[in-house]
PDB file of C-alpha atoms in Angstrom:
ATOM      1  CA  MET A   1      -3.507 -11.045  17.368  1.00 43.00           C
ATOM      2  CA  THR A   2      -0.424 -13.233  17.625  1.00 49.00           C
ATOM      3  CA  ARG A   3       2.255 -10.637  18.159  1.00 53.00           C
ATOM      4  CA  PRO A   4       5.460 -10.786  16.089  1.00 53.00           C
ATOM      5  CA  VAL A   5       8.257 -12.565  17.951  1.00 56.00           C
ATOM      6  CA  ASN A   6      12.027 -12.146  17.803  1.00 65.00           C
ATOM      7  CA  ASP A   7      11.676  -8.964  15.775  1.00 89.00           C
ATOM      8  CA  PRO A   8      12.107  -5.901  17.964  1.00 94.00           C
ATOM      9  CA  LEU A   9      11.799  -3.527  15.019  1.00 96.00           C
ATOM     10  CA  THR A  10       8.396  -4.905  14.026  1.00 96.00           C
ATOM     11  CA  GLU A  11       7.248  -4.826  17.651  1.00 95.00           C
ATOM     12  CA  ALA A  12       8.202  -1.171  17.853  1.00 97.00           C
ATOM     13  CA  VAL A  13       6.582  -0.245  14.535  1.00 97.00           C
ATOM     14  CA  TYR A  14       3.403  -2.100  15.455  1.00 96.00           C
ATOM     15  CA  ALA A  15       3.163  -0.157  18.724  1.00 96.00           C
ATOM     16  CA  VAL A  16       3.468   3.172  16.903  1.00 98.00           C
ATOM     17  CA  MET A  17       0.849   2.197  14.304  1.00 98.00           C
ATOM     18  CA  ALA A  18      -1.574   0.987  16.977  1.00 97.00           C
ATOM     19  CA  ASP A  19      -1.077   4.246  18.868  1.00 98.00           C
ATOM     20  CA  ALA A  20      -1.912   6.326  15.782  1.00 98.00           C
ATOM     21  CA  ALA A  21      -4.974   4.186  15.103  1.00 98.00           C
ATOM     22  CA  ASP A  22      -6.200   4.516  18.689  1.00 98.00           C
ATOM     23  CA  ARG A  23      -5.599   8.230  19.064  1.00 98.00           C
ATOM     24  CA  ALA A  24      -6.134   9.746  15.607  1.00 98.00           C
ATOM     25  CA  ILE A  25      -8.131   7.424  13.357  1.00 98.00           C
ATOM     26  CA  ARG A  26     -10.549   5.132  15.146  1.00 98.00           C
ATOM     27  CA  PRO A  27     -12.224   7.838  17.295  1.00 97.00           C
ATOM     28  CA  ARG A  28     -13.036   9.869  14.156  1.00 96.00           C
ATOM     29  CA  TYR A  29     -14.396   7.034  12.046  1.00 97.00           C
ATOM     30  CA  GLN A  30     -17.955   8.005  11.024  1.00 97.00           C
ATOM     31  CA  HIS A  31     -17.672  11.098  13.240  1.00 96.00           C
ATOM     32  CA  LEU A  32     -15.928  13.581  10.925  1.00 94.00           C
ATOM     33  CA  ALA A  33     -17.325  17.068  10.625  1.00 94.00           C
ATOM     34  CA  ALA A  34     -17.504  18.561   7.133  1.00 92.00           C
ATOM     35  CA  SER A  35     -14.842  21.067   8.112  1.00 93.00           C
ATOM     36  CA  GLU A  36     -12.461  18.173   8.906  1.00 93.00           C
ATOM     37  CA  ILE A  37     -12.438  16.920   5.290  1.00 92.00           C
ATOM     38  CA  ILE A  38     -10.447  18.801   2.633  1.00 89.00           C
ATOM     39  CA  GLU A  39     -10.150  18.077  -1.093  1.00 85.00           C
ATOM     40  CA  LYS A  40      -6.455  18.233  -2.014  1.00 81.00           C
ATOM     41  CA  ALA A  41      -7.298  17.599  -5.653  1.00 76.00           C
ATOM     42  CA  HIS A  42     -10.245  16.186  -7.584  1.00 71.00           C
ATOM     43  CA  ASP A  43     -11.427  13.036  -5.779  1.00 71.00           C
ATOM     44  CA  ASP A  44      -8.383  13.170  -3.490  1.00 81.00           C
ATOM     45  CA  LEU A  45      -9.287  13.901   0.110  1.00 87.00           C
ATOM     46  CA  VAL A  46      -7.392  14.514   3.316  1.00 89.00           C
ATOM     47  CA  THR A  47      -8.886  14.623   6.800  1.00 96.00           C
ATOM     48  CA  VAL A  48      -7.827  15.797  10.214  1.00 97.00           C
ATOM     49  CA  ALA A  49      -7.236  12.126  11.030  1.00 97.00           C
ATOM     50  CA  ASP A  50      -4.625  11.823   8.234  1.00 97.00           C
ATOM     51  CA  LYS A  51      -2.687  14.778   9.557  1.00 97.00           C
ATOM     52  CA  GLU A  52      -2.830  13.792  13.206  1.00 98.00           C
ATOM     53  CA  SER A  53      -1.921  10.189  12.396  1.00 98.00           C
ATOM     54  CA  GLU A  54       1.106  11.320  10.387  1.00 98.00           C
ATOM     55  CA  ALA A  55       2.300  13.492  13.262  1.00 98.00           C
ATOM     56  CA  ILE A  56       2.030  10.593  15.723  1.00 98.00           C
ATOM     57  CA  LEU A  57       3.714   8.152  13.350  1.00 98.00           C
ATOM     58  CA  SER A  58       6.535  10.546  12.464  1.00 98.00           C
ATOM     59  CA  GLU A  59       7.288  11.204  16.106  1.00 98.00           C
ATOM     60  CA  GLY A  60       7.210   7.532  17.039  1.00 98.00           C
ATOM     61  CA  LEU A  61       9.289   6.292  14.108  1.00 98.00           C
ATOM     62  CA  ALA A  62      11.901   8.989  14.692  1.00 98.00           C
ATOM     63  CA  LYS A  63      12.447   7.527  18.167  1.00 98.00           C
ATOM     64  CA  ILE A  64      12.922   4.020  16.758  1.00 98.00           C
ATOM     65  CA  LEU A  65      15.544   5.014  14.155  1.00 98.00           C
ATOM     66  CA  PRO A  66      16.633   8.631  14.722  1.00 97.00           C
ATOM     67  CA  GLU A  67      19.112   8.402  11.845  1.00 98.00           C
ATOM     68  CA  ALA A  68      16.393   7.673   9.240  1.00 98.00           C
ATOM     69  CA  ALA A  69      14.800  10.342   7.074  1.00 98.00           C
ATOM     70  CA  ILE A  70      11.008  10.524   7.127  1.00 98.00           C
ATOM     71  CA  VAL A  71       8.764  10.953   4.092  1.00 98.00           C
ATOM     72  CA  GLY A  72       5.087  11.227   4.950  1.00 98.00           C
ATOM     73  CA  GLU A  73       2.332  11.578   2.375  1.00 97.00           C
ATOM     74  CA  GLU A  74       0.913  14.780   3.806  1.00 96.00           C
ATOM     75  CA  ALA A  75       4.312  16.366   4.452  1.00 96.00           C
ATOM     76  CA  ALA A  76       5.306  15.614   0.850  1.00 96.00           C
ATOM     77  CA  HIS A  77       2.072  17.119  -0.429  1.00 94.00           C
ATOM     78  CA  ALA A  78       2.865  20.334   1.444  1.00 94.00           C
ATOM     79  CA  ASP A  79       6.531  20.324   0.378  1.00 97.00           C
ATOM     80  CA  PRO A  80       7.376  18.130  -2.642  1.00 96.00           C
ATOM     81  CA  ALA A  81      11.095  18.692  -2.010  1.00 97.00           C
ATOM     82  CA  ILE A  82      10.777  16.111   0.769  1.00 97.00           C
ATOM     83  CA  LEU A  83      10.563  13.410  -1.916  1.00 97.00           C
ATOM     84  CA  SER A  84      14.312  13.775  -2.511  1.00 97.00           C
ATOM     85  CA  ARG A  85      14.832  11.968   0.813  1.00 97.00           C
ATOM     86  CA  LEU A  86      13.417   8.711  -0.569  1.00 98.00           C
ATOM     87  CA  GLY A  87      16.828   7.639  -1.829  1.00 96.00           C
ATOM     88  CA  GLU A  88      18.691   8.293   1.418  1.00 96.00           C
ATOM     89  CA  ASP A  89      20.570   5.568   3.267  1.00 97.00           C
ATOM     90  CA  LEU A  90      17.581   4.976   5.559  1.00 98.00           C
ATOM     91  CA  CYS A  91      14.100   6.396   5.089  1.00 98.00           C
ATOM     92  CA  TRP A  92      10.757   5.815   6.757  1.00 98.00           C
ATOM     93  CA  ILE A  93       7.830   6.122   4.326  1.00 98.00           C
ATOM     94  CA  ILE A  94       4.442   6.847   5.855  1.00 98.00           C
ATOM     95  CA  ASP A  95       0.898   6.616   4.576  1.00 98.00           C
ATOM     96  CA  PRO A  96      -0.907   7.740   7.725  1.00 98.00           C
ATOM     97  CA  LEU A  97      -4.385   6.806   6.505  1.00 98.00           C
ATOM     98  CA  ASP A  98      -4.515   4.786   3.313  1.00 98.00           C
ATOM     99  CA  GLY A  99      -8.014   4.716   1.847  1.00 97.00           C
ATOM    100  CA  THR A 100      -8.883   8.238   2.948  1.00 97.00           C
ATOM    101  CA  ASN A 101     -11.804   8.507   0.540  1.00 95.00           C
ATOM    102  CA  ASN A 102     -13.366   5.424   2.101  1.00 97.00           C
ATOM    103  CA  PHE A 103     -12.705   6.704   5.612  1.00 97.00           C
ATOM    104  CA  ALA A 104     -14.129  10.150   4.834  1.00 96.00           C
ATOM    105  CA  HIS A 105     -17.323   8.541   3.557  1.00 95.00           C
ATOM    106  CA  GLY A 106     -17.637   6.368   6.657  1.00 96.00           C
ATOM    107  CA  ARG A 107     -16.885   3.003   5.076  1.00 97.00           C
ATOM    108  CA  PRO A 108     -14.020   0.492   4.999  1.00 97.00           C
ATOM    109  CA  PRO A 109     -11.410  -0.415   3.966  1.00 98.00           C
ATOM    110  CA  PHE A 110      -8.666   1.859   5.251  1.00 98.00           C
ATOM    111  CA  GLY A 111      -5.406   1.331   7.067  1.00 98.00           C
ATOM    112  CA  ILE A 112      -1.898   2.507   7.840  1.00 98.00           C
ATOM    113  CA  LEU A 113       1.152   1.742   5.692  1.00 98.00           C
ATOM    114  CA  ILE A 114       4.744   2.054   6.868  1.00 98.00           C
ATOM    115  CA  ALA A 115       7.863   1.137   4.905  1.00 98.00           C
ATOM    116  CA  LEU A 116      11.561   1.368   5.617  1.00 98.00           C
ATOM    117  CA  ALA A 117      13.821   1.881   2.618  1.00 98.00           C
ATOM    118  CA  GLN A 118      17.574   1.758   2.239  1.00 98.00           C
ATOM    119  CA  GLY A 119      19.065   3.538  -0.749  1.00 98.00           C
ATOM    120  CA  GLY A 120      15.733   3.380  -2.563  1.00 98.00           C
ATOM    121  CA  GLU A 121      15.067  -0.317  -1.865  1.00 98.00           C
ATOM    122  CA  THR A 122      12.367  -1.347   0.582  1.00 98.00           C
ATOM    123  CA  ILE A 123      13.748  -3.473   3.418  1.00 98.00           C
ATOM    124  CA  GLY A 124      10.723  -3.475   5.731  1.00 98.00           C
ATOM    125  CA  GLY A 125       6.974  -3.107   5.262  1.00 98.00           C
ATOM    126  CA  TRP A 126       4.082  -2.992   7.745  1.00 98.00           C
ATOM    127  CA  ILE A 127       0.346  -2.912   6.890  1.00 98.00           C
ATOM    128  CA  PHE A 128      -2.246  -2.344   9.607  1.00 98.00           C
ATOM    129  CA  ASP A 129      -6.016  -2.621   9.122  1.00 98.00           C
ATOM    130  CA  VAL A 130      -7.405  -0.177  11.667  1.00 97.00           C
ATOM    131  CA  LEU A 131     -10.864  -1.729  12.046  1.00 97.00           C
ATOM    132  CA  SER A 132     -10.033  -5.440  12.093  1.00 97.00           C
ATOM    133  CA  GLY A 133      -6.560  -5.225  13.602  1.00 96.00           C
ATOM    134  CA  ARG A 134      -5.100  -7.364  10.807  1.00 97.00           C
ATOM    135  CA  PHE A 135      -1.353  -6.822  10.781  1.00 97.00           C
ATOM    136  CA  CYS A 136       0.810  -7.796   7.817  1.00 97.00           C
ATOM    137  CA  HIS A 137       4.549  -7.327   7.767  1.00 97.00           C
ATOM    138  CA  ALA A 138       7.665  -8.331   5.887  1.00 97.00           C
ATOM    139  CA  ARG A 139      11.395  -7.879   6.217  1.00 96.00           C
ATOM    140  CA  ARG A 140      13.612  -8.251   3.167  1.00 97.00           C
ATOM    141  CA  GLY A 141      14.828 -11.827   2.873  1.00 97.00           C
ATOM    142  CA  GLU A 142      12.901 -12.956   5.971  1.00 95.00           C
ATOM    143  CA  GLY A 143       9.443 -13.761   4.577  1.00 96.00           C
ATOM    144  CA  ALA A 144       5.962 -12.310   5.023  1.00 97.00           C
ATOM    145  CA  PHE A 145       3.753 -12.609   8.071  1.00 96.00           C
ATOM    146  CA  LEU A 146       0.070 -12.220   8.887  1.00 96.00           C
ATOM    147  CA  ASN A 147      -0.659 -11.508  12.555  1.00 94.00           C
ATOM    148  CA  GLY A 148       2.752 -12.922  13.416  1.00 93.00           C
ATOM    149  CA  GLU A 149       2.346 -16.189  11.454  1.00 94.00           C
ATOM    150  CA  ARG A 150       4.386 -16.868   8.317  1.00 95.00           C
ATOM    151  CA  LEU A 151       2.296 -16.461   5.154  1.00 97.00           C
ATOM    152  CA  THR A 152       2.617 -17.968   1.674  1.00 98.00           C
ATOM    153  CA  ALA A 153       0.665 -16.249  -1.089  1.00 98.00           C
ATOM    154  CA  ARG A 154      -2.024 -18.331  -2.744  1.00 97.00           C
ATOM    155  CA  PRO A 155      -4.032 -17.787  -5.953  1.00 98.00           C
ATOM    156  CA  THR A 156      -7.813 -17.936  -5.897  1.00 98.00           C
ATOM    157  CA  GLY A 157      -7.777 -21.097  -8.013  1.00 97.00           C
ATOM    158  CA  THR A 158     -10.637 -19.794 -10.162  1.00 96.00           C
ATOM    159  CA  GLU A 159     -10.708 -19.617 -13.932  1.00 96.00           C
ATOM    160  CA  PRO A 160     -10.482 -17.047 -15.329  1.00 97.00           C
ATOM    161  CA  PRO A 161      -8.286 -15.454 -12.661  1.00 98.00           C
ATOM    162  CA  VAL A 162      -9.658 -12.606 -10.543  1.00 98.00           C
ATOM    163  CA  ALA A 163      -8.323  -9.164 -11.427  1.00 96.00           C
ATOM    164  CA  ALA A 164      -8.620  -5.785  -9.721  1.00 94.00           C
ATOM    165  CA  ILE A 165      -7.477  -3.228 -12.293  1.00 89.00           C
ATOM    166  CA  SER A 166      -7.125   0.420 -11.347  1.00 81.00           C
ATOM    167  CA  LEU A 167      -8.133   2.710 -14.204  1.00 74.00           C
ATOM    168  CA  MET A 168      -8.306   5.874 -12.104  1.00 72.00           C
ATOM    169  CA  PHE A 169      -4.953   7.299 -13.194  1.00 71.00           C
ATOM    170  CA  ALA A 170      -4.842   5.942 -16.752  1.00 72.00           C
ATOM    171  CA  ASP A 171      -5.486   8.271 -19.678  1.00 78.00           C
ATOM    172  CA  SER A 172      -8.418   7.542 -21.973  1.00 83.00           C
ATOM    173  CA  ASP A 173      -6.385   5.598 -24.545  1.00 84.00           C
ATOM    174  CA  ARG A 174      -4.725   3.492 -21.900  1.00 81.00           C
ATOM    175  CA  ARG A 175      -8.048   2.846 -20.197  1.00 82.00           C
ATOM    176  CA  ALA A 176      -9.610   1.687 -23.450  1.00 87.00           C
ATOM    177  CA  ALA A 177      -6.655  -0.603 -24.196  1.00 83.00           C
ATOM    178  CA  LEU A 178      -6.838  -2.207 -20.771  1.00 85.00           C
ATOM    179  CA  GLN A 179     -10.554  -2.771 -21.094  1.00 84.00           C
ATOM    180  CA  THR A 180     -10.253  -4.211 -24.601  1.00 88.00           C
ATOM    181  CA  HIS A 181      -7.127  -6.358 -24.377  1.00 88.00           C
ATOM    182  CA  ILE A 182      -6.816  -7.272 -20.691  1.00 92.00           C
ATOM    183  CA  ALA A 183     -10.254  -7.325 -19.102  1.00 89.00           C
ATOM    184  CA  PRO A 184     -11.754 -10.154 -21.247  1.00 92.00           C
ATOM    185  CA  HIS A 185      -9.178 -12.627 -19.880  1.00 95.00           C
ATOM    186  CA  TYR A 186     -10.111 -12.087 -16.229  1.00 96.00           C
ATOM    187  CA  THR A 187     -13.002 -11.928 -13.806  1.00 95.00           C
ATOM    188  CA  LEU A 188     -12.994  -8.248 -12.888  1.00 92.00           C
ATOM    189  CA  VAL A 189     -13.715  -7.053  -9.363  1.00 93.00           C
ATOM    190  CA  ASP A 190     -13.826  -3.552  -7.948  1.00 91.00           C
ATOM    191  CA  ILE A 191     -10.654  -2.048  -6.561  1.00 93.00           C
ATOM    192  CA  PRO A 192     -10.870  -1.227  -2.850  1.00 95.00           C
ATOM    193  CA  ARG A 193      -9.185   2.178  -3.315  1.00 94.00           C
ATOM    194  CA  CYS A 194      -6.860   1.139  -0.518  1.00 97.00           C
ATOM    195  CA  ALA A 195      -3.440  -0.438  -1.028  1.00 97.00           C
ATOM    196  CA  ALA A 196      -3.509  -1.584   2.594  1.00 98.00           C
ATOM    197  CA  GLU A 197      -6.358  -3.869   1.493  1.00 98.00           C
ATOM    198  CA  GLN A 198      -5.338  -4.650  -2.084  1.00 98.00           C
ATOM    199  CA  TYR A 199      -1.952  -6.192  -1.337  1.00 98.00           C
ATOM    200  CA  PRO A 200      -3.285  -8.536   1.361  1.00 98.00           C
ATOM    201  CA  ARG A 201      -6.037  -9.608  -1.048  1.00 98.00           C
ATOM    202  CA  LEU A 202      -3.357 -10.701  -3.528  1.00 98.00           C
ATOM    203  CA  ALA A 203      -1.652 -12.832  -0.895  1.00 98.00           C
ATOM    204  CA  LEU A 204      -4.756 -14.253   0.777  1.00 98.00           C
ATOM    205  CA  GLY A 205      -6.480 -15.901  -2.188  1.00 97.00           C
ATOM    206  CA  VAL A 206      -9.041 -13.127  -2.724  1.00 98.00           C
ATOM    207  CA  ASN A 207      -7.603 -11.577  -5.913  1.00 98.00           C
ATOM    208  CA  ASP A 208      -5.103 -13.025  -8.379  1.00 98.00           C
ATOM    209  CA  VAL A 209      -3.712  -9.956 -10.142  1.00 98.00           C
ATOM    210  CA  SER A 210      -3.794  -6.182 -10.008  1.00 97.00           C
ATOM    211  CA  ILE A 211      -2.587  -3.410 -12.282  1.00 95.00           C
ATOM    212  CA  PHE A 212      -1.583  -0.095 -10.777  1.00 94.00           C
ATOM    213  CA  GLU A 213      -0.861   2.982 -12.897  1.00 91.00           C
ATOM    214  CA  ARG A 214       0.183   5.440 -10.162  1.00 92.00           C
ATOM    215  CA  THR A 215       2.838   3.965  -7.889  1.00 96.00           C
ATOM    216  CA  LEU A 216       3.600   6.478  -5.132  1.00 97.00           C
ATOM    217  CA  ALA A 217       6.007   5.190  -2.500  1.00 98.00           C
ATOM    218  CA  TRP A 218       3.649   5.535   0.463  1.00 98.00           C
ATOM    219  CA  ASP A 219       0.988   3.509  -1.358  1.00 97.00           C
ATOM    220  CA  HIS A 220       3.177   0.685  -2.654  1.00 98.00           C
ATOM    221  CA  ALA A 221       6.509   0.274  -0.879  1.00 98.00           C
ATOM    222  CA  ALA A 222       5.175  -1.848   1.991  1.00 98.00           C
ATOM    223  CA  GLY A 223       2.775  -3.902  -0.141  1.00 98.00           C
ATOM    224  CA  VAL A 224       5.281  -4.734  -2.867  1.00 98.00           C
ATOM    225  CA  LEU A 225       7.743  -6.099  -0.327  1.00 98.00           C
ATOM    226  CA  PHE A 226       5.016  -8.002   1.514  1.00 98.00           C
ATOM    227  CA  LEU A 227       3.718  -9.673  -1.647  1.00 98.00           C
ATOM    228  CA  ASN A 228       7.176 -10.588  -2.930  1.00 98.00           C
ATOM    229  CA  GLU A 229       8.263 -11.984   0.423  1.00 98.00           C
ATOM    230  CA  ALA A 230       5.045 -14.043   0.523  1.00 98.00           C
ATOM    231  CA  GLY A 231       6.019 -15.721  -2.754  1.00 98.00           C
ATOM    232  CA  GLY A 232       3.812 -13.705  -5.079  1.00 98.00           C
ATOM    233  CA  LYS A 233       5.262 -11.148  -7.436  1.00 98.00           C
ATOM    234  CA  ALA A 234       5.084  -7.377  -7.713  1.00 98.00           C
ATOM    235  CA  ALA A 235       7.227  -5.581 -10.272  1.00 98.00           C
ATOM    236  CA  ARG A 236       7.203  -2.929 -12.971  1.00 98.00           C
ATOM    237  CA  PHE A 237       5.573  -3.777 -16.296  1.00 96.00           C
ATOM    238  CA  ASP A 238       9.004  -4.653 -17.732  1.00 96.00           C
ATOM    239  CA  GLY A 239       9.836  -6.924 -14.804  1.00 97.00           C
ATOM    240  CA  SER A 240      12.253  -4.522 -13.130  1.00 98.00           C
ATOM    241  CA  PRO A 241      11.993  -4.194  -9.342  1.00 98.00           C
ATOM    242  CA  TYR A 242      10.009  -1.449  -7.677  1.00 98.00           C
ATOM    243  CA  ARG A 243      12.188   1.269  -6.150  1.00 98.00           C
ATOM    244  CA  VAL A 244      10.749   3.958  -3.918  1.00 98.00           C
ATOM    245  CA  ASN A 245      12.878   6.766  -5.373  1.00 97.00           C
ATOM    246  CA  GLU A 246      11.877   6.280  -8.995  1.00 96.00           C
ATOM    247  CA  ASP A 247       9.131   8.468 -10.442  1.00 91.00           C
ATOM    248  CA  ARG A 248       7.640   5.909 -12.814  1.00 92.00           C
ATOM    249  CA  LYS A 249       4.166   4.695 -13.661  1.00 92.00           C
ATOM    250  CA  GLY A 250       3.013   1.130 -13.902  1.00 93.00           C
ATOM    251  CA  LEU A 251       3.128  -1.874 -11.596  1.00 96.00           C
ATOM    252  CA  ILE A 252       1.700  -5.396 -11.648  1.00 97.00           C
ATOM    253  CA  GLY A 253       0.986  -7.389  -8.517  1.00 98.00           C
ATOM    254  CA  ALA A 254       0.094 -11.080  -8.641  1.00 98.00           C
ATOM    255  CA  SER A 255      -0.436 -13.940  -6.231  1.00 98.00           C
ATOM    256  CA  SER A 256       2.086 -16.081  -8.111  1.00 98.00           C
ATOM    257  CA  PRO A 257       4.987 -15.465 -10.512  1.00 98.00           C
ATOM    258  CA  ALA A 258       3.157 -17.437 -13.212  1.00 98.00           C
ATOM    259  CA  LEU A 259       0.093 -15.208 -13.011  1.00 98.00           C
ATOM    260  CA  TRP A 260       2.381 -12.167 -13.089  1.00 98.00           C
ATOM    261  CA  GLU A 261       4.116 -13.377 -16.253  1.00 98.00           C
ATOM    262  CA  GLU A 262       0.802 -14.078 -17.960  1.00 97.00           C
ATOM    263  CA  LEU A 263      -0.542 -10.598 -17.270  1.00 97.00           C
ATOM    264  CA  ALA A 264       2.747  -8.849 -18.047  1.00 97.00           C
ATOM    265  CA  ALA A 265       2.831 -10.508 -21.475  1.00 96.00           C
ATOM    266  CA  ARG A 266      -0.637  -9.157 -22.220  1.00 95.00           C
ATOM    267  CA  VAL A 267       0.228  -5.679 -20.971  1.00 93.00           C
ATOM    268  CA  ALA A 268       3.320  -5.643 -23.208  1.00 92.00           C
ATOM    269  CA  GLU A 269       1.083  -6.101 -26.262  1.00 89.00           C
ATOM    270  CA  ILE A 270      -0.954  -2.928 -25.726  1.00 86.00           C
TER     271      ILE A 270
END
């Protein structure tokens, strides 16, 4: 990988993510015991690798910016009061193993997501694919990068556009409306159940658009910034920016602003 240059913060974050991958995640891939997989809720798993990765990441990030609060997915699950820290002046947001269901079943994709927010706005995002080593990052106002090289988002160029639409967290009426009014205008592909994969797909010419119903900060903060800095567009259904400290549903990601506008107009009609 071409390492990021002239960005000490990204260098430091990358080192912490690589450490968590090496020590907690990669050694357990396809080697989990049944007792090391727990169902937090229906179809929502956590593994020993998630917990150990979060501990390593939390410790490492605290050394980089001791003044920043830390909100990790598993810590917030254990104590929802931690979510109040998302709006603090500086806050690390950690998804220690994004795509846990895939990982627990011994298949890709899965990765690590880290974001840094300031007053509820994401100012840094880092996405690490544990198996391939692909490293995506963005800093607010500084562009998006893939393995250290500047990246510009590109559509697939196919017609109709390629859409990955998550229906998992939509109610039955919403699901039916999406299938009836949105799906016919796109070539539908399966969602990867991994934001660390979905956002890069939108920037790399694999998918054109995505609809997300649930928009938890650890799943989306890094990817939204990355896609926007790459020249695509990710925003709420009404066009308002994504903020990590808002408990709202609904988000559209697209490889270009034009594709975003087209899908948003259709969503507004249902």
